[in-house]
Coordinates of C-alpha atoms in Angstrom, one line a residue:
M1 CA 45.7 -162.9 -159.8
P2 CA 47.3 -165.2 -157.2
H3 CA 49.4 -163.7 -154.5
S4 CA 52.6 -165.3 -155.7
L5 CA 52.1 -163.9 -159.2
I6 CA 51.5 -160.3 -157.9
L7 CA 54.7 -160.6 -155.9
S8 CA 56.7 -161.9 -158.8
A9 CA 55.4 -159.1 -161.1
A10 CA 56.3 -156.5 -158.5
I11 CA 59.8 -157.9 -158.0
C12 CA 60.4 -158.1 -161.8
L13 CA 59.2 -154.5 -162.3
L14 CA 61.4 -153.2 -159.5
L15 CA 64.4 -155.0 -160.7
A16 CA 63.8 -153.8 -164.3
C17 CA 63.6 -150.2 -163.1
T18 CA 66.8 -150.3 -160.9
R19 CA 70.0 -148.6 -162.1
E20 CA 73.1 -147.7 -160.2
L21 CA 74.4 -144.2 -160.6
P22 CA 77.8 -142.9 -159.4
F23 CA 77.5 -140.4 -156.5
D24 CA 80.5 -138.3 -155.5
R25 CA 79.8 -136.9 -152.1
G26 CA 82.7 -134.5 -152.4
Q27 CA 81.1 -132.6 -155.3
F28 CA 78.0 -131.8 -153.2
Q29 CA 77.3 -128.1 -152.8
P30 CA 74.8 -127.1 -150.1
E31 CA 71.9 -124.8 -151.1
L32 CA 69.7 -122.5 -149.0
V33 CA 66.2 -123.7 -147.8
V34 CA 63.7 -121.2 -146.4
N35 CA 60.2 -122.0 -145.2
G36 CA 57.7 -119.8 -143.4
L37 CA 53.9 -119.8 -142.9
L38 CA 52.3 -116.5 -141.7
S39 CA 49.1 -116.5 -139.7
P40 CA 47.5 -113.7 -137.7
D41 CA 47.2 -116.2 -134.8
S42 CA 51.0 -116.9 -134.5
V43 CA 54.1 -114.8 -134.2
M44 CA 56.2 -114.4 -137.3
A45 CA 58.5 -117.3 -137.7
V46 CA 60.8 -118.6 -140.5
Y47 CA 62.9 -121.7 -140.7
V48 CA 66.3 -121.5 -142.4
H49 CA 68.2 -124.7 -143.3
Q50 CA 70.6 -125.9 -146.0
T51 CA 70.3 -128.9 -148.3
V52 CA 72.3 -132.1 -147.2
P53 CA 73.8 -135.0 -149.1
L54 CA 71.5 -138.0 -149.8
D55 CA 73.3 -140.2 -147.2
T56 CA 72.9 -137.7 -144.3
G57 CA 69.3 -138.1 -143.5
T58 CA 69.2 -135.1 -141.0
W59 CA 68.3 -131.5 -141.1
R60 CA 71.1 -128.9 -141.0
A61 CA 70.1 -125.6 -139.5
V62 CA 71.6 -122.3 -140.5
S63 CA 72.1 -120.3 -137.3
G64 CA 73.9 -117.1 -138.5
A65 CA 71.5 -115.8 -141.1
E66 CA 69.9 -112.3 -141.2
V67 CA 66.2 -112.7 -141.5
L68 CA 64.0 -109.6 -142.1
I69 CA 60.3 -109.2 -142.8
Y70 CA 59.0 -106.0 -144.4
E71 CA 55.4 -105.0 -144.2
A72 CA 54.0 -102.8 -146.9
G73 CA 53.5 -99.3 -145.6
Q74 CA 55.8 -99.7 -142.6
P75 CA 59.2 -97.8 -142.7
E76 CA 61.2 -100.4 -140.8
P77 CA 61.4 -104.2 -141.1
V78 CA 60.9 -106.7 -138.3
R79 CA 64.1 -108.5 -137.5
L80 CA 63.7 -112.2 -136.5
T81 CA 66.0 -113.8 -133.9
H82 CA 67.4 -117.4 -134.1
R83 CA 65.8 -119.5 -131.4
G84 CA 67.6 -122.8 -132.3
G85 CA 67.2 -125.5 -134.9
G86 CA 67.0 -123.0 -137.7
R87 CA 63.8 -121.3 -136.4
Y88 CA 63.9 -117.5 -136.5
E89 CA 61.2 -115.7 -134.6
A90 CA 59.9 -112.2 -134.1
D91 CA 59.5 -111.0 -130.5
G92 CA 55.7 -110.7 -130.1
V93 CA 55.0 -109.5 -133.6
Y94 CA 52.0 -111.0 -135.3
P95 CA 51.0 -110.6 -139.0
S96 CA 47.9 -108.6 -139.9
I97 CA 45.0 -109.7 -142.1
G98 CA 45.5 -108.1 -145.4
G99 CA 49.1 -107.3 -144.8
I100 CA 51.6 -107.7 -147.6
Y101 CA 54.9 -109.1 -146.3
E102 CA 58.3 -109.4 -148.0
L103 CA 60.8 -111.8 -146.6
R104 CA 64.5 -111.2 -147.0
V105 CA 67.1 -113.7 -145.9
D106 CA 70.9 -113.2 -146.1
A107 CA 72.7 -116.5 -145.3
G108 CA 76.2 -115.5 -146.2
S109 CA 78.0 -118.0 -148.4
L110 CA 74.7 -119.9 -149.0
G111 CA 73.3 -116.8 -150.7
Q112 CA 70.3 -114.5 -150.3
A113 CA 66.5 -115.2 -150.6
R114 CA 63.4 -113.2 -151.1
A115 CA 59.6 -113.9 -151.1
V116 CA 56.4 -112.0 -150.9
D117 CA 52.9 -113.0 -149.8
T118 CA 49.6 -111.5 -148.4
V119 CA 47.7 -112.7 -145.4
P120 CA 44.1 -113.5 -146.5
P121 CA 40.9 -112.7 -144.5
K122 CA 39.5 -115.4 -142.2
P123 CA 37.0 -117.7 -143.9
M124 CA 33.3 -117.5 -142.9
V125 CA 31.1 -120.6 -142.3
Q126 CA 27.7 -121.2 -140.9
G127 CA 25.4 -124.2 -140.2
V128 CA 28.3 -126.7 -139.6
E129 CA 26.9 -130.1 -138.8
Y130 CA 27.4 -133.8 -139.2
K131 CA 25.4 -137.0 -138.9
L132 CA 26.1 -140.7 -138.7
L133 CA 24.8 -142.6 -141.7
P134 CA 23.2 -146.1 -141.7
T135 CA 26.0 -147.3 -144.0
F136 CA 29.3 -148.8 -143.1
D137 CA 32.8 -149.3 -144.5
Q138 CA 34.6 -152.7 -144.9
D139 CA 35.7 -152.5 -141.2
G140 CA 32.2 -152.0 -139.9
L141 CA 32.7 -148.4 -139.1
S142 CA 29.8 -146.0 -139.9
H143 CA 30.1 -143.3 -142.6
S144 CA 29.3 -139.8 -141.6
E145 CA 28.1 -136.8 -143.6
I146 CA 29.4 -133.2 -143.0
K147 CA 27.6 -130.1 -144.2
F148 CA 28.3 -126.4 -143.9
D149 CA 27.7 -123.2 -145.8
L150 CA 30.9 -121.4 -146.9
F151 CA 31.1 -117.7 -147.8
N152 CA 32.4 -117.3 -151.3
P153 CA 34.1 -114.0 -152.1
I154 CA 33.0 -113.9 -155.8
D155 CA 35.4 -111.1 -156.7
G156 CA 38.3 -113.4 -157.3
R157 CA 39.9 -116.8 -156.9
T158 CA 40.2 -117.9 -153.2
Y159 CA 41.7 -121.0 -151.7
F160 CA 41.0 -123.1 -148.7
D161 CA 42.4 -126.0 -146.6
L162 CA 39.9 -128.1 -144.6
W163 CA 40.5 -130.2 -141.5
V164 CA 37.7 -132.5 -140.2
I165 CA 38.3 -133.3 -136.5
R166 CA 36.3 -135.9 -134.6
R167 CA 36.4 -136.3 -130.9
T168 CA 37.1 -139.9 -129.9
G169 CA 35.4 -140.0 -126.5
V170 CA 38.8 -140.2 -124.8
S171 CA 39.9 -137.1 -122.9
N172 CA 42.0 -134.7 -125.1
S173 CA 42.1 -137.3 -128.0
F174 CA 40.9 -136.6 -131.5
T175 CA 41.0 -138.1 -135.0
L176 CA 41.6 -136.2 -138.2
A177 CA 39.3 -137.6 -140.8
T178 CA 41.4 -138.4 -143.8
N179 CA 39.1 -140.5 -146.0
M180 CA 36.4 -138.6 -148.1
D181 CA 34.3 -141.3 -149.7
L182 CA 32.0 -139.0 -151.6
P183 CA 33.8 -135.6 -151.8
D184 CA 32.3 -132.3 -152.5
P185 CA 32.9 -131.3 -156.2
V186 CA 35.2 -128.5 -155.1
V187 CA 37.5 -131.0 -153.3
Q188 CA 37.3 -133.4 -156.2
H189 CA 38.3 -130.7 -158.6
A190 CA 41.5 -130.0 -156.7
G191 CA 42.8 -133.4 -157.7
C192 CA 44.5 -134.5 -154.5
L193 CA 42.3 -137.3 -153.3
D194 CA 44.2 -140.1 -155.0
Y195 CA 47.3 -139.1 -153.0
R196 CA 45.7 -139.7 -149.6
P197 CA 45.9 -136.2 -148.1
T198 CA 45.4 -135.7 -144.4
T199 CA 43.6 -132.4 -145.1
F200 CA 41.7 -131.2 -148.1
V201 CA 42.7 -128.2 -150.2
F202 CA 40.3 -126.6 -152.7
S203 CA 39.4 -123.4 -154.3
N204 CA 36.2 -121.5 -155.3
H205 CA 36.7 -122.4 -158.9
L206 CA 33.3 -124.2 -159.1
M207 CA 31.4 -122.0 -156.7
T208 CA 28.8 -119.7 -158.1
E209 CA 26.7 -118.9 -155.0
E210 CA 27.6 -116.3 -152.4
W211 CA 27.1 -119.0 -149.7
Y212 CA 28.3 -122.3 -151.1
P213 CA 26.6 -125.5 -149.7
F214 CA 29.6 -127.8 -148.9
E215 CA 28.7 -131.4 -148.4
A216 CA 30.8 -134.6 -148.2
R217 CA 30.6 -138.2 -146.9
M218 CA 33.5 -139.3 -144.8
G219 CA 34.5 -142.9 -144.5
G220 CA 34.9 -144.7 -141.2
R221 CA 38.5 -145.8 -141.9
N222 CA 41.8 -144.0 -142.5
Y223 CA 41.7 -141.7 -139.5
L224 CA 44.8 -140.1 -138.1
Y225 CA 44.9 -139.9 -134.3
L226 CA 45.9 -136.7 -132.6
N227 CA 46.7 -136.1 -129.0
G228 CA 46.7 -132.7 -127.2
L229 CA 45.2 -130.8 -130.1
S230 CA 46.1 -127.3 -128.9
I231 CA 44.9 -125.7 -132.2
L232 CA 41.3 -126.0 -131.0
P233 CA 39.9 -123.1 -128.9
E234 CA 39.2 -124.0 -125.2
E235 CA 35.4 -123.7 -125.6
I236 CA 35.3 -126.6 -128.1
R237 CA 38.4 -128.5 -127.0
N238 CA 36.2 -131.6 -126.3
K239 CA 33.9 -131.4 -129.3
S240 CA 34.0 -132.4 -133.0
A241 CA 34.9 -129.5 -135.3
I242 CA 36.1 -128.3 -138.6
L243 CA 39.3 -126.3 -138.9
L244 CA 39.1 -124.2 -142.1
R245 CA 41.9 -122.1 -143.4
R246 CA 41.6 -119.5 -146.1
T247 CA 45.0 -119.6 -147.8
S248 CA 47.1 -117.7 -150.2
A249 CA 47.7 -119.0 -153.7
A250 CA 51.3 -119.9 -152.7
Y251 CA 50.0 -122.0 -149.7
Y252 CA 47.5 -123.8 -152.0
Q253 CA 50.0 -124.6 -154.7
H254 CA 52.7 -125.8 -152.3
Q255 CA 50.3 -128.0 -150.4
K256 CA 49.0 -129.7 -153.6
A257 CA 52.6 -130.3 -154.7
W258 CA 53.6 -131.6 -151.2
V259 CA 50.8 -134.2 -151.1
R260 CA 51.9 -135.6 -154.5
H261 CA 55.6 -135.4 -153.6
H262 CA 55.2 -137.2 -150.3
Y263 CA 52.9 -139.9 -151.7
Q264 CA 55.3 -140.8 -154.5
Q265 CA 58.4 -141.3 -152.3
P266 CA 59.5 -144.9 -151.6
I267 CA 59.8 -144.4 -147.9
G268 CA 58.3 -145.6 -144.7
S269 CA 55.5 -148.1 -145.0
R270 CA 55.8 -148.0 -148.8
L271 CA 59.0 -150.0 -148.6
D272 CA 57.2 -152.8 -146.9
D273 CA 54.3 -153.0 -149.3
Y274 CA 55.2 -154.3 -152.7
V275 CA 51.8 -153.3 -154.1
Q276 CA 52.4 -149.6 -153.2
L277 CA 55.9 -149.8 -154.7
L278 CA 54.4 -151.4 -157.8
F279 CA 52.0 -148.6 -158.4
G280 CA 54.2 -145.7 -157.3
G281 CA 54.5 -142.8 -159.6
E282 CA 57.3 -140.5 -160.8
P283 CA 59.1 -138.1 -158.4
T284 CA 57.1 -134.8 -158.1
P285 CA 58.9 -131.5 -157.7
L286 CA 57.9 -129.2 -154.9
Y287 CA 56.4 -125.8 -155.6
S288 CA 58.4 -122.8 -154.4
N289 CA 57.8 -119.1 -154.4
V290 CA 61.1 -118.2 -152.8
E291 CA 63.7 -116.5 -155.1
G292 CA 67.3 -117.6 -154.4
A293 CA 66.4 -120.7 -152.3
H294 CA 64.2 -123.7 -152.0
G295 CA 61.1 -123.6 -149.9
V296 CA 57.9 -121.6 -149.5
F297 CA 56.7 -118.4 -147.8
A298 CA 53.0 -118.5 -147.6
A299 CA 50.0 -117.2 -145.5
F300 CA 46.7 -118.3 -144.2
S301 CA 43.9 -117.4 -141.7
T302 CA 41.9 -119.9 -139.7
V303 CA 38.4 -120.3 -138.3
V304 CA 37.4 -123.2 -136.1
A305 CA 33.7 -124.2 -135.9
E306 CA 32.0 -126.9 -133.8
M307 CA 30.3 -129.6 -135.8
K308 CA 26.8 -130.1 -134.4
L309 CA 25.7 -133.8 -134.4
I310 CA 22.3 -134.2 -136.1
R311 CA 20.5 -137.3 -135.0

């Protein structure tokens, strides 16, 4: 189809789908927003904000809330202190693997919130390697293949989030591989690839072996550049690696919903690309496991493993 016809079709579709709705800013009632991710590698931290009107465009922190985290089996809760910007933090208290944690937030007139999650064990991987393939993408960049064996706890459903990190050759500079040309079946089954995720969530739904042979081909394009990647241990700071999280079900469900939600929004570069606007989807609600507020309270554990280059 000629360029002009595509543009005309896109404009007609956009105009046909546009409708003005009255918006009374005076009727807006703020609601509580609570977000927290627990990891045994970080101190307990929770963010408390409130919703804002559509025309505000900025976060609004809640500074006077009472934020407590109860650990199952412990008599007293951990009290989190406001550090600014809506971030509440525990003083040197780290979650424990296997710990069951209940979050309680009292934000006065905004209401109260509650959520519960469990910190999963660290994932186990072995034989992590990658090699450059003799095939190239449309930009002339070589494909690569990654492989590793992933331990599969076959006694129940488990969830993961995979980051593929490539060193660029420049000091302290890395790329996050965001294009999986030939995905492993477990990643394909998660159903997020059409929404251009930057990391890859999946579960053990299709895994039958105790050690699952993960294999995927990564494209040469669509890499996200990262500088000062402090999440990597010092010993592999200048090497290519995978960062693999074993996550709770709440983390997995929220991440899947967030990828869809973010991709569907007509913001940023999508406003400048009529083709993306033409094929945009319906708004997608976010997953939440927080009672009495918007947001998520979820947990994960991380392992980082160097990717050995196979020539």
